[in-house]
């Protein structure tokens, strides 16, 4: 299979989080992933989009962009916002760290993304937004469980 590409742009509303998961999962389906691999991708997308909504835009109006590329047996996903950015990226990447403890979120967003994807890169500039790049290799084994 050659290279395939898609781009999605949507409002930073919580109601669009599940929509974005489904779109990326449908795009990833061409790699014939297991249910578990698909679930991993959906979970990582969910965390990235939720971070943009809560932290990037602080529930305000904004645009979230997702680009995905499938090549060979790997999917690369970029989730990008133009929100306020992350002032201390190293601190934000630490497990259990949260800048909004009052929201009762676990502070595990980046840890979850790292766990479910093979590679995670986070680029952020104060007041210019955040770009999360994730890749996952789909093990295309002939006898894998479906």
PDB file of C-alpha atoms in Angstrom:
ATOM      1  CA  UNK A   1       0.000   0.000   0.000  1.00  0.00           C
ATOM      2  CA  UNK A   2       1.284   3.480  -0.854  1.00  0.00           C
ATOM      3  CA  UNK A   3       0.902   6.644   1.131  1.00  0.00           C
ATOM      4  CA  UNK A   4      -2.561   7.954   2.052  1.00  0.00           C
ATOM      5  CA  UNK A   5      -3.398  11.256   3.736  1.00  0.00           C
ATOM      6  CA  UNK A   6      -6.340  13.051   5.366  1.00  0.00           C
ATOM      7  CA  UNK A   7      -6.926  16.360   7.114  1.00  0.00           C
ATOM      8  CA  UNK A   8      -9.728  17.315   9.489  1.00  0.00           C
ATOM      9  CA  UNK A   9     -10.551  20.680  11.035  1.00  0.00           C
ATOM     10  CA  UNK A  10     -13.241  21.278  13.659  1.00  0.00           C
ATOM     11  CA  UNK A  11     -14.390  23.584  16.469  1.00  0.00           C
ATOM     12  CA  UNK A  12     -12.875  23.063  19.907  1.00  0.00           C
ATOM     13  CA  UNK A  13     -16.116  21.800  21.438  1.00  0.00           C
ATOM     14  CA  UNK A  14     -16.282  18.767  23.726  1.00  0.00           C
ATOM     15  CA  UNK A  15     -19.000  17.285  21.513  1.00  0.00           C
ATOM     16  CA  UNK A  16     -16.442  16.998  18.671  1.00  0.00           C
ATOM     17  CA  UNK A  17     -14.036  14.846  20.674  1.00  0.00           C
ATOM     18  CA  UNK A  18     -15.855  11.567  19.934  1.00  0.00           C
ATOM     19  CA  UNK A  19     -16.365  12.653  16.309  1.00  0.00           C
ATOM     20  CA  UNK A  20     -12.610  13.093  15.864  1.00  0.00           C
ATOM     21  CA  UNK A  21     -11.936   9.647  17.379  1.00  0.00           C
ATOM     22  CA  UNK A  22     -14.317   7.984  14.944  1.00  0.00           C
ATOM     23  CA  UNK A  23     -12.911   9.785  11.894  1.00  0.00           C
ATOM     24  CA  UNK A  24      -9.303   8.872  12.709  1.00  0.00           C
ATOM     25  CA  UNK A  25     -10.296   5.291  13.554  1.00  0.00           C
ATOM     26  CA  UNK A  26     -12.119   4.973  10.222  1.00  0.00           C
ATOM     27  CA  UNK A  27      -9.029   6.267   8.425  1.00  0.00           C
ATOM     28  CA  UNK A  28      -6.753   3.883  10.376  1.00  0.00           C
ATOM     29  CA  UNK A  29      -9.008   0.931   9.522  1.00  0.00           C
ATOM     30  CA  UNK A  30      -7.326   0.580   6.117  1.00  0.00           C
ATOM     31  CA  UNK A  31      -4.285  -0.821   7.959  1.00  0.00           C
ATOM     32  CA  UNK A  32      -6.462  -3.682   9.220  1.00  0.00           C
ATOM     33  CA  UNK A  33      -5.681  -3.116  12.910  1.00  0.00           C
ATOM     34  CA  UNK A  34      -6.899  -5.316  15.720  1.00  0.00           C
ATOM     35  CA  UNK A  35      -9.712  -3.986  17.896  1.00  0.00           C
ATOM     36  CA  UNK A  36      -7.101  -3.315  20.581  1.00  0.00           C
ATOM     37  CA  UNK A  37      -4.846  -1.340  18.207  1.00  0.00           C
ATOM     38  CA  UNK A  38      -7.838   0.702  17.048  1.00  0.00           C
ATOM     39  CA  UNK A  39      -8.846   1.330  20.659  1.00  0.00           C
ATOM     40  CA  UNK A  40      -5.294   2.541  21.439  1.00  0.00           C
ATOM     41  CA  UNK A  41      -5.452   5.051  18.568  1.00  0.00           C
ATOM     42  CA  UNK A  42      -8.901   6.290  19.619  1.00  0.00           C
ATOM     43  CA  UNK A  43      -7.769   6.746  23.231  1.00  0.00           C
ATOM     44  CA  UNK A  44      -4.673   8.712  22.198  1.00  0.00           C
ATOM     45  CA  UNK A  45      -6.727  10.955  19.881  1.00  0.00           C
ATOM     46  CA  UNK A  46      -9.262  11.514  22.631  1.00  0.00           C
ATOM     47  CA  UNK A  47      -6.542  12.628  25.064  1.00  0.00           C
ATOM     48  CA  UNK A  48      -4.893  14.954  22.521  1.00  0.00           C
ATOM     49  CA  UNK A  49      -8.171  16.605  21.487  1.00  0.00           C
ATOM     50  CA  UNK A  50      -9.354  16.933  25.091  1.00  0.00           C
ATOM     51  CA  UNK A  51      -6.033  18.609  25.986  1.00  0.00           C
ATOM     52  CA  UNK A  52      -6.583  21.152  23.193  1.00  0.00           C
ATOM     53  CA  UNK A  53     -10.133  21.881  24.371  1.00  0.00           C
ATOM     54  CA  UNK A  54      -9.380  22.146  28.101  1.00  0.00           C
ATOM     55  CA  UNK A  55      -5.837  23.509  28.178  1.00  0.00           C
ATOM     56  CA  UNK A  56      -5.215  25.039  24.769  1.00  0.00           C
ATOM     57  CA  UNK A  57      -8.460  26.940  24.423  1.00  0.00           C
ATOM     58  CA  UNK A  58      -9.716  26.680  28.022  1.00  0.00           C
ATOM     59  CA  UNK A  59     -13.178  25.775  26.669  1.00  0.00           C
ATOM     60  CA  UNK A  60     -13.186  28.876  24.467  1.00  0.00           C
ATOM     61  CA  UNK A  61     -13.677  28.999  20.707  1.00  0.00           C
ATOM     62  CA  UNK A  62     -10.862  27.666  18.627  1.00  0.00           C
ATOM     63  CA  UNK A  63      -9.969  25.299  15.826  1.00  0.00           C
ATOM     64  CA  UNK A  64      -8.397  21.878  16.234  1.00  0.00           C
ATOM     65  CA  UNK A  65      -6.687  20.334  13.223  1.00  0.00           C
ATOM     66  CA  UNK A  66      -5.906  16.678  12.754  1.00  0.00           C
ATOM     67  CA  UNK A  67      -3.758  15.340   9.960  1.00  0.00           C
ATOM     68  CA  UNK A  68      -3.126  11.655   9.484  1.00  0.00           C
ATOM     69  CA  UNK A  69      -0.862   9.813   7.101  1.00  0.00           C
ATOM     70  CA  UNK A  70      -0.822   6.093   6.492  1.00  0.00           C
ATOM     71  CA  UNK A  71       2.267   4.622   4.906  1.00  0.00           C
ATOM     72  CA  UNK A  72       3.232   0.963   4.814  1.00  0.00           C
ATOM     73  CA  UNK A  73       1.907  -0.318   8.164  1.00  0.00           C
ATOM     74  CA  UNK A  74       2.270   2.905  10.157  1.00  0.00           C
ATOM     75  CA  UNK A  75      -0.145   5.702  10.941  1.00  0.00           C
ATOM     76  CA  UNK A  76       1.176   9.143  11.835  1.00  0.00           C
ATOM     77  CA  UNK A  77      -1.292  11.527  13.460  1.00  0.00           C
ATOM     78  CA  UNK A  78      -0.788  15.230  14.137  1.00  0.00           C
ATOM     79  CA  UNK A  79      -3.206  17.038  16.463  1.00  0.00           C
ATOM     80  CA  UNK A  80      -2.706  20.784  16.446  1.00  0.00           C
ATOM     81  CA  UNK A  81      -4.286  23.802  18.101  1.00  0.00           C
ATOM     82  CA  UNK A  82      -3.574  27.524  18.112  1.00  0.00           C
ATOM     83  CA  UNK A  83      -4.350  27.891  21.804  1.00  0.00           C
ATOM     84  CA  UNK A  84      -2.304  29.300  24.630  1.00  0.00           C
ATOM     85  CA  UNK A  85       0.460  26.705  24.422  1.00  0.00           C
ATOM     86  CA  UNK A  86       2.280  24.934  27.223  1.00  0.00           C
ATOM     87  CA  UNK A  87       4.625  27.143  29.256  1.00  0.00           C
ATOM     88  CA  UNK A  88       6.584  24.265  30.835  1.00  0.00           C
ATOM     89  CA  UNK A  89       6.488  21.301  28.458  1.00  0.00           C
ATOM     90  CA  UNK A  90       8.838  19.146  30.530  1.00  0.00           C
ATOM     91  CA  UNK A  91       6.615  19.555  33.597  1.00  0.00           C
ATOM     92  CA  UNK A  92       3.430  18.977  31.555  1.00  0.00           C
ATOM     93  CA  UNK A  93       4.805  15.652  30.289  1.00  0.00           C
ATOM     94  CA  UNK A  94       5.295  14.330  33.841  1.00  0.00           C
ATOM     95  CA  UNK A  95       2.752  11.713  34.963  1.00  0.00           C
ATOM     96  CA  UNK A  96       0.027  13.072  37.288  1.00  0.00           C
ATOM     97  CA  UNK A  97       0.968  16.711  36.646  1.00  0.00           C
ATOM     98  CA  UNK A  98      -2.062  18.856  35.891  1.00  0.00           C
ATOM     99  CA  UNK A  99      -2.398  22.598  35.512  1.00  0.00           C
ATOM    100  CA  UNK A 100      -6.091  22.325  36.387  1.00  0.00           C
ATOM    101  CA  UNK A 101      -6.401  20.210  39.575  1.00  0.00           C
ATOM    102  CA  UNK A 102      -9.927  21.502  40.176  1.00  0.00           C
ATOM    103  CA  UNK A 103     -11.199  19.602  37.116  1.00  0.00           C
ATOM    104  CA  UNK A 104     -10.542  16.194  38.709  1.00  0.00           C
ATOM    105  CA  UNK A 105      -8.593  15.036  35.686  1.00  0.00           C
ATOM    106  CA  UNK A 106      -5.709  12.683  36.311  1.00  0.00           C
ATOM    107  CA  UNK A 107      -2.894  14.621  34.644  1.00  0.00           C
ATOM    108  CA  UNK A 108      -2.108  11.489  32.652  1.00  0.00           C
ATOM    109  CA  UNK A 109      -2.909  12.724  29.127  1.00  0.00           C
ATOM    110  CA  UNK A 110       0.622  12.630  27.710  1.00  0.00           C
ATOM    111  CA  UNK A 111       1.415   9.427  29.611  1.00  0.00           C
ATOM    112  CA  UNK A 112      -1.659   7.787  28.058  1.00  0.00           C
ATOM    113  CA  UNK A 113      -0.610   8.959  24.584  1.00  0.00           C
ATOM    114  CA  UNK A 114       2.921   7.616  25.137  1.00  0.00           C
ATOM    115  CA  UNK A 115       1.573   4.294  26.373  1.00  0.00           C
ATOM    116  CA  UNK A 116      -0.853   3.677  23.517  1.00  0.00           C
ATOM    117  CA  UNK A 117       1.272   4.978  20.640  1.00  0.00           C
ATOM    118  CA  UNK A 118       4.784   3.965  19.556  1.00  0.00           C
ATOM    119  CA  UNK A 119       6.150   7.504  19.340  1.00  0.00           C
ATOM    120  CA  UNK A 120       5.031  10.827  20.812  1.00  0.00           C
ATOM    121  CA  UNK A 121       6.475  14.264  20.120  1.00  0.00           C
ATOM    122  CA  UNK A 122       5.004  17.424  21.600  1.00  0.00           C
ATOM    123  CA  UNK A 123       5.876  20.861  20.271  1.00  0.00           C
ATOM    124  CA  UNK A 124       4.459  23.924  21.982  1.00  0.00           C
ATOM    125  CA  UNK A 125       5.016  27.656  21.988  1.00  0.00           C
ATOM    126  CA  UNK A 126       3.564  29.986  24.571  1.00  0.00           C
ATOM    127  CA  UNK A 127       0.535  31.702  23.031  1.00  0.00           C
ATOM    128  CA  UNK A 128       1.040  30.026  19.656  1.00  0.00           C
ATOM    129  CA  UNK A 129      -0.439  26.629  20.344  1.00  0.00           C
ATOM    130  CA  UNK A 130       0.536  23.006  20.608  1.00  0.00           C
ATOM    131  CA  UNK A 131       1.289  20.300  18.066  1.00  0.00           C
ATOM    132  CA  UNK A 132       1.201  16.645  19.095  1.00  0.00           C
ATOM    133  CA  UNK A 133       2.734  14.108  16.702  1.00  0.00           C
ATOM    134  CA  UNK A 134       1.998  10.436  17.318  1.00  0.00           C
ATOM    135  CA  UNK A 135       2.873   7.344  15.333  1.00  0.00           C
ATOM    136  CA  UNK A 136       1.728   3.772  15.671  1.00  0.00           C
ATOM    137  CA  UNK A 137       2.912   0.745  13.755  1.00  0.00           C
ATOM    138  CA  UNK A 138       0.159  -1.756  13.037  1.00  0.00           C
ATOM    139  CA  UNK A 139       1.428  -5.306  13.343  1.00  0.00           C
ATOM    140  CA  UNK A 140      -0.014  -6.894  10.252  1.00  0.00           C
ATOM    141  CA  UNK A 141       0.375 -10.468  11.358  1.00  0.00           C
ATOM    142  CA  UNK A 142      -1.544 -13.114   9.412  1.00  0.00           C
ATOM    143  CA  UNK A 143      -2.813 -14.964  12.503  1.00  0.00           C
ATOM    144  CA  UNK A 144      -3.537 -12.103  14.877  1.00  0.00           C
ATOM    145  CA  UNK A 145      -6.768 -12.176  16.847  1.00  0.00           C
ATOM    146  CA  UNK A 146      -9.598 -10.014  15.558  1.00  0.00           C
TER     147      UNK A 146
END
